Every structure is written in C-alpha cells, then in structure tokens.
Amino acid sequence: MDGVNKVTPLVARILMSLIFIMAGFSKLTAAAATAGYFEALGIPVPGLSVYLVGLFEVIAGLAVLVGFKARIAALLLAVFCVASGFMAHFQPADQAQMTSFMKNLAMAGGYLYIWLHGPGAFAVDKD
C-alpha cells in the first residue's frame, strides 16, 4: 500500500494539471478567437489578457505537474478556478454552464488539497 500512497499524488497532479496546460496552450495558439470570447465576457484588455491567462495556465499547470512550487501554484489555481468559474460559467439558467461552474469548484477543491498537503513523493520540491 505504501507504493500506492506515493504514486497517487503524482497521478492526481497529472490529472489536475492537464486541463490547464492544454487550455493555456489553446489560448496562446488561438489568441484572436479567445480574445473575442474574453471581450464578450467583459474581461478588460482582452488582447493582452489572453496571453496573461494562457501563460499563467501553462506555467501553473506545469508547476503542479512536476511538483515545483506546487503549493503556491495550486493555491493560485484554486483562486483562478473560483474566479473564472464565476466570470465565465455562473449562469443559473444554463445547465451546461452551471455544470462547468461546478467542475471549476471541484477543481478548486483538488488544488486546495495540494496546497494543504503538498505535491507528494514524486515531485521536484520535497515536502
């Protein structure tokens, strides 16, 4: 069981980080389309915000993935999940958007767990 306890945090970090690595990369490679979406959401300076958000998602996602400054990255991603959930998905009349909102809250919970307990055994930073 000890091996499972060491490997499970790594698997969790992989699963938790992939969404932001992929989403950030997508934002950076489709900046114009994403800027239009950001503008529709009322996000200030959408042309610049796309790059800031995309870079944040990639860098924080990679930090969690490899376990480098994972606690800090996880806390930032938890806050980001809640904030972006409210900004982009909190639409009570739209069930699909509310499902996305709830997924954001669930991810925030996972990131708070990493923040509290650290990245585990297979990480660049050892707790």
JSON list of C-alpha atoms in Angstrom, two decimals:
[
{"chain": "A", "resi": 1, "resn": "MET", "atom": "CA", "xyz": [0.00, 0.00, 0.00]},
{"chain": "A", "resi": 2, "resn": "ASP", "atom": "CA", "xyz": [2.94, 2.33, 0.59]},
{"chain": "A", "resi": 3, "resn": "GLY", "atom": "CA", "xyz": [3.74, 2.43, -3.15]},
{"chain": "A", "resi": 4, "resn": "VAL", "atom": "CA", "xyz": [0.15, 3.42, -3.90]},
{"chain": "A", "resi": 5, "resn": "ASN", "atom": "CA", "xyz": [0.38, 6.22, -1.35]},
{"chain": "A", "resi": 6, "resn": "LYS", "atom": "CA", "xyz": [3.49, 7.53, -3.11]},
{"chain": "A", "resi": 7, "resn": "VAL", "atom": "CA", "xyz": [2.19, 7.21, -6.68]},
{"chain": "A", "resi": 8, "resn": "THR", "atom": "CA", "xyz": [-1.35, 8.51, -6.13]},
{"chain": "A", "resi": 9, "resn": "PRO", "atom": "CA", "xyz": [-0.36, 12.17, -5.57]},
{"chain": "A", "resi": 10, "resn": "LEU", "atom": "CA", "xyz": [1.63, 12.06, -8.83]},
{"chain": "A", "resi": 11, "resn": "VAL", "atom": "CA", "xyz": [-1.36, 10.65, -10.72]},
{"chain": "A", "resi": 12, "resn": "ALA", "atom": "CA", "xyz": [-3.59, 13.30, -9.12]},
{"chain": "A", "resi": 13, "resn": "ARG", "atom": "CA", "xyz": [-1.16, 16.08, -10.12]},
{"chain": "A", "resi": 14, "resn": "ILE", "atom": "CA", "xyz": [-1.07, 14.79, -13.71]},
{"chain": "A", "resi": 15, "resn": "LEU", "atom": "CA", "xyz": [-4.86, 14.71, -13.91]},
{"chain": "A", "resi": 16, "resn": "MET", "atom": "CA", "xyz": [-5.27, 18.10, -12.24]},
{"chain": "A", "resi": 17, "resn": "SER", "atom": "CA", "xyz": [-2.64, 19.84, -14.36]},
{"chain": "A", "resi": 18, "resn": "LEU", "atom": "CA", "xyz": [-3.53, 18.61, -17.84]},
{"chain": "A", "resi": 19, "resn": "ILE", "atom": "CA", "xyz": [-6.64, 20.77, -18.14]},
{"chain": "A", "resi": 20, "resn": "PHE", "atom": "CA", "xyz": [-4.69, 23.98, -17.58]},
{"chain": "A", "resi": 21, "resn": "ILE", "atom": "CA", "xyz": [-1.66, 23.04, -19.65]},
{"chain": "A", "resi": 22, "resn": "MET", "atom": "CA", "xyz": [-3.95, 22.23, -22.57]},
{"chain": "A", "resi": 23, "resn": "ALA", "atom": "CA", "xyz": [-6.29, 25.20, -22.04]},
{"chain": "A", "resi": 24, "resn": "GLY", "atom": "CA", "xyz": [-3.40, 27.64, -21.73]},
{"chain": "A", "resi": 25, "resn": "PHE", "atom": "CA", "xyz": [-1.73, 26.28, -24.86]},
{"chain": "A", "resi": 26, "resn": "SER", "atom": "CA", "xyz": [-5.06, 26.55, -26.68]},
{"chain": "A", "resi": 27, "resn": "LYS", "atom": "CA", "xyz": [-5.48, 30.18, -25.62]},
{"chain": "A", "resi": 28, "resn": "LEU", "atom": "CA", "xyz": [-1.97, 31.03, -26.76]},
{"chain": "A", "resi": 29, "resn": "THR", "atom": "CA", "xyz": [-2.38, 29.36, -30.16]},
{"chain": "A", "resi": 30, "resn": "ALA", "atom": "CA", "xyz": [-5.87, 30.78, -30.81]},
{"chain": "A", "resi": 31, "resn": "ALA", "atom": "CA", "xyz": [-5.38, 34.18, -29.21]},
{"chain": "A", "resi": 32, "resn": "ALA", "atom": "CA", "xyz": [-7.65, 36.14, -31.56]},
{"chain": "A", "resi": 33, "resn": "ALA", "atom": "CA", "xyz": [-10.65, 33.85, -31.06]},
{"chain": "A", "resi": 34, "resn": "THR", "atom": "CA", "xyz": [-10.08, 33.70, -27.31]},
{"chain": "A", "resi": 35, "resn": "ALA", "atom": "CA", "xyz": [-9.75, 37.48, -27.13]},
{"chain": "A", "resi": 36, "resn": "GLY", "atom": "CA", "xyz": [-13.18, 37.76, -28.74]},
{"chain": "A", "resi": 37, "resn": "TYR", "atom": "CA", "xyz": [-14.61, 35.42, -26.11]},
{"chain": "A", "resi": 38, "resn": "PHE", "atom": "CA", "xyz": [-12.86, 37.38, -23.35]},
{"chain": "A", "resi": 39, "resn": "GLU", "atom": "CA", "xyz": [-14.29, 40.61, -24.76]},
{"chain": "A", "resi": 40, "resn": "ALA", "atom": "CA", "xyz": [-17.81, 39.12, -24.72]},
{"chain": "A", "resi": 41, "resn": "LEU", "atom": "CA", "xyz": [-17.28, 38.21, -21.06]},
{"chain": "A", "resi": 42, "resn": "GLY", "atom": "CA", "xyz": [-16.25, 41.79, -20.28]},
{"chain": "A", "resi": 43, "resn": "ILE", "atom": "CA", "xyz": [-12.66, 40.92, -19.38]},
{"chain": "A", "resi": 44, "resn": "PRO", "atom": "CA", "xyz": [-10.54, 44.08, -19.57]},
{"chain": "A", "resi": 45, "resn": "VAL", "atom": "CA", "xyz": [-7.91, 44.40, -22.32]},
{"chain": "A", "resi": 46, "resn": "PRO", "atom": "CA", "xyz": [-8.84, 41.07, -23.89]},
{"chain": "A", "resi": 47, "resn": "GLY", "atom": "CA", "xyz": [-5.96, 41.05, -26.38]},
{"chain": "A", "resi": 48, "resn": "LEU", "atom": "CA", "xyz": [-3.42, 41.19, -23.55]},
{"chain": "A", "resi": 49, "resn": "SER", "atom": "CA", "xyz": [-5.47, 39.18, -21.07]},
{"chain": "A", "resi": 50, "resn": "VAL", "atom": "CA", "xyz": [-5.45, 36.16, -23.40]},
{"chain": "A", "resi": 51, "resn": "TYR", "atom": "CA", "xyz": [-1.67, 35.97, -23.23]},
{"chain": "A", "resi": 52, "resn": "LEU", "atom": "CA", "xyz": [-1.51, 36.61, -19.48]},
{"chain": "A", "resi": 53, "resn": "VAL", "atom": "CA", "xyz": [-4.14, 33.98, -18.73]},
{"chain": "A", "resi": 54, "resn": "GLY", "atom": "CA", "xyz": [-2.69, 31.49, -21.22]},
{"chain": "A", "resi": 55, "resn": "LEU", "atom": "CA", "xyz": [0.82, 31.84, -19.80]},
{"chain": "A", "resi": 56, "resn": "PHE", "atom": "CA", "xyz": [-0.49, 31.60, -16.25]},
{"chain": "A", "resi": 57, "resn": "GLU", "atom": "CA", "xyz": [-2.40, 28.41, -17.05]},
{"chain": "A", "resi": 58, "resn": "VAL", "atom": "CA", "xyz": [0.56, 26.75, -18.77]},
{"chain": "A", "resi": 59, "resn": "ILE", "atom": "CA", "xyz": [3.14, 27.77, -16.15]},
{"chain": "A", "resi": 60, "resn": "ALA", "atom": "CA", "xyz": [0.98, 26.99, -13.12]},
{"chain": "A", "resi": 61, "resn": "GLY", "atom": "CA", "xyz": [-0.18, 23.73, -14.71]},
{"chain": "A", "resi": 62, "resn": "LEU", "atom": "CA", "xyz": [3.43, 22.67, -15.37]},
{"chain": "A", "resi": 63, "resn": "ALA", "atom": "CA", "xyz": [4.44, 23.64, -11.83]},
{"chain": "A", "resi": 64, "resn": "VAL", "atom": "CA", "xyz": [1.75, 21.38, -10.40]},
{"chain": "A", "resi": 65, "resn": "LEU", "atom": "CA", "xyz": [2.61, 18.62, -12.87]},
{"chain": "A", "resi": 66, "resn": "VAL", "atom": "CA", "xyz": [6.28, 18.41, -11.90]},
{"chain": "A", "resi": 67, "resn": "GLY", "atom": "CA", "xyz": [5.77, 19.42, -8.29]},
{"chain": "A", "resi": 68, "resn": "PHE", "atom": "CA", "xyz": [7.83, 22.62, -8.43]},
{"chain": "A", "resi": 69, "resn": "LYS", "atom": "CA", "xyz": [6.44, 25.25, -6.07]},
{"chain": "A", "resi": 70, "resn": "ALA", "atom": "CA", "xyz": [3.30, 23.14, -6.30]},
{"chain": "A", "resi": 71, "resn": "ARG", "atom": "CA", "xyz": [1.70, 24.53, -3.15]},
{"chain": "A", "resi": 72, "resn": "ILE", "atom": "CA", "xyz": [1.89, 28.10, -4.46]},
{"chain": "A", "resi": 73, "resn": "ALA", "atom": "CA", "xyz": [0.76, 27.10, -7.95]},
{"chain": "A", "resi": 74, "resn": "ALA", "atom": "CA", "xyz": [-2.10, 25.04, -6.52]},
{"chain": "A", "resi": 75, "resn": "LEU", "atom": "CA", "xyz": [-3.33, 27.92, -4.35]},
{"chain": "A", "resi": 76, "resn": "LEU", "atom": "CA", "xyz": [-3.21, 30.29, -7.33]},
{"chain": "A", "resi": 77, "resn": "LEU", "atom": "CA", "xyz": [-5.07, 27.77, -9.49]},
{"chain": "A", "resi": 78, "resn": "ALA", "atom": "CA", "xyz": [-7.71, 27.28, -6.78]},
{"chain": "A", "resi": 79, "resn": "VAL", "atom": "CA", "xyz": [-8.39, 31.01, -6.71]},
{"chain": "A", "resi": 80, "resn": "PHE", "atom": "CA", "xyz": [-8.32, 31.11, -10.52]},
{"chain": "A", "resi": 81, "resn": "CYS", "atom": "CA", "xyz": [-10.85, 28.24, -10.72]},
{"chain": "A", "resi": 82, "resn": "VAL", "atom": "CA", "xyz": [-13.32, 30.03, -8.47]},
{"chain": "A", "resi": 83, "resn": "ALA", "atom": "CA", "xyz": [-12.83, 33.43, -10.15]},
{"chain": "A", "resi": 84, "resn": "SER", "atom": "CA", "xyz": [-13.05, 32.09, -13.71]},
{"chain": "A", "resi": 85, "resn": "GLY", "atom": "CA", "xyz": [-15.99, 29.92, -12.72]},
{"chain": "A", "resi": 86, "resn": "PHE", "atom": "CA", "xyz": [-17.95, 32.98, -11.64]},
{"chain": "A", "resi": 87, "resn": "MET", "atom": "CA", "xyz": [-16.76, 35.11, -14.57]},
{"chain": "A", "resi": 88, "resn": "ALA", "atom": "CA", "xyz": [-17.33, 32.60, -17.35]},
{"chain": "A", "resi": 89, "resn": "HIS", "atom": "CA", "xyz": [-19.71, 29.88, -16.16]},
{"chain": "A", "resi": 90, "resn": "PHE", "atom": "CA", "xyz": [-22.07, 31.08, -13.44]},
{"chain": "A", "resi": 91, "resn": "GLN", "atom": "CA", "xyz": [-25.30, 31.21, -15.42]},
{"chain": "A", "resi": 92, "resn": "PRO", "atom": "CA", "xyz": [-28.07, 29.55, -13.38]},
{"chain": "A", "resi": 93, "resn": "ALA", "atom": "CA", "xyz": [-30.43, 29.41, -16.36]},
{"chain": "A", "resi": 94, "resn": "ASP", "atom": "CA", "xyz": [-27.91, 27.43, -18.44]},
{"chain": "A", "resi": 95, "resn": "GLN", "atom": "CA", "xyz": [-27.43, 23.87, -17.14]},
{"chain": "A", "resi": 96, "resn": "ALA", "atom": "CA", "xyz": [-24.30, 23.23, -19.24]},
{"chain": "A", "resi": 97, "resn": "GLN", "atom": "CA", "xyz": [-22.62, 26.38, -17.91]},
{"chain": "A", "resi": 98, "resn": "MET", "atom": "CA", "xyz": [-23.63, 25.51, -14.35]},
{"chain": "A", "resi": 99, "resn": "THR", "atom": "CA", "xyz": [-22.04, 22.08, -14.79]},
{"chain": "A", "resi": 100, "resn": "SER", "atom": "CA", "xyz": [-18.84, 23.82, -15.88]},
{"chain": "A", "resi": 101, "resn": "PHE", "atom": "CA", "xyz": [-19.12, 26.14, -12.89]},
{"chain": "A", "resi": 102, "resn": "MET", "atom": "CA", "xyz": [-19.43, 23.18, -10.53]},
{"chain": "A", "resi": 103, "resn": "LYS", "atom": "CA", "xyz": [-16.44, 21.50, -12.20]},
{"chain": "A", "resi": 104, "resn": "ASN", "atom": "CA", "xyz": [-14.44, 24.65, -11.53]},
{"chain": "A", "resi": 105, "resn": "LEU", "atom": "CA", "xyz": [-15.40, 24.50, -7.86]},
{"chain": "A", "resi": 106, "resn": "ALA", "atom": "CA", "xyz": [-14.46, 20.79, -7.70]},
{"chain": "A", "resi": 107, "resn": "MET", "atom": "CA", "xyz": [-11.07, 21.55, -9.27]},
{"chain": "A", "resi": 108, "resn": "ALA", "atom": "CA", "xyz": [-10.55, 24.34, -6.75]},
{"chain": "A", "resi": 109, "resn": "GLY", "atom": "CA", "xyz": [-11.10, 21.76, -4.01]},
{"chain": "A", "resi": 110, "resn": "GLY", "atom": "CA", "xyz": [-8.46, 19.50, -5.53]},
{"chain": "A", "resi": 111, "resn": "TYR", "atom": "CA", "xyz": [-5.98, 22.34, -5.78]},
{"chain": "A", "resi": 112, "resn": "LEU", "atom": "CA", "xyz": [-6.66, 23.34, -2.17]},
{"chain": "A", "resi": 113, "resn": "TYR", "atom": "CA", "xyz": [-5.85, 19.75, -1.19]},
{"chain": "A", "resi": 114, "resn": "ILE", "atom": "CA", "xyz": [-2.49, 20.00, -3.00]},
{"chain": "A", "resi": 115, "resn": "TRP", "atom": "CA", "xyz": [-1.88, 23.36, -1.34]},
{"chain": "A", "resi": 116, "resn": "LEU", "atom": "CA", "xyz": [-2.57, 21.89, 2.10]},
{"chain": "A", "resi": 117, "resn": "HIS", "atom": "CA", "xyz": [-0.82, 18.52, 1.74]},
{"chain": "A", "resi": 118, "resn": "GLY", "atom": "CA", "xyz": [1.92, 19.26, -0.79]},
{"chain": "A", "resi": 119, "resn": "PRO", "atom": "CA", "xyz": [2.83, 17.54, -4.06]},
{"chain": "A", "resi": 120, "resn": "GLY", "atom": "CA", "xyz": [3.78, 14.13, -2.66]},
{"chain": "A", "resi": 121, "resn": "ALA", "atom": "CA", "xyz": [6.86, 11.95, -3.04]},
{"chain": "A", "resi": 122, "resn": "PHE", "atom": "CA", "xyz": [7.49, 12.21, -6.79]},
{"chain": "A", "resi": 123, "resn": "ALA", "atom": "CA", "xyz": [7.96, 15.96, -7.07]},
{"chain": "A", "resi": 124, "resn": "VAL", "atom": "CA", "xyz": [10.79, 18.41, -7.74]},
{"chain": "A", "resi": 125, "resn": "ASP", "atom": "CA", "xyz": [10.15, 20.04, -4.35]},
{"chain": "A", "resi": 126, "resn": "LYS", "atom": "CA", "xyz": [10.15, 17.63, -1.45]},
{"chain": "A", "resi": 127, "resn": "ASP", "atom": "CA", "xyz": [7.87, 18.48, 1.47]}
]
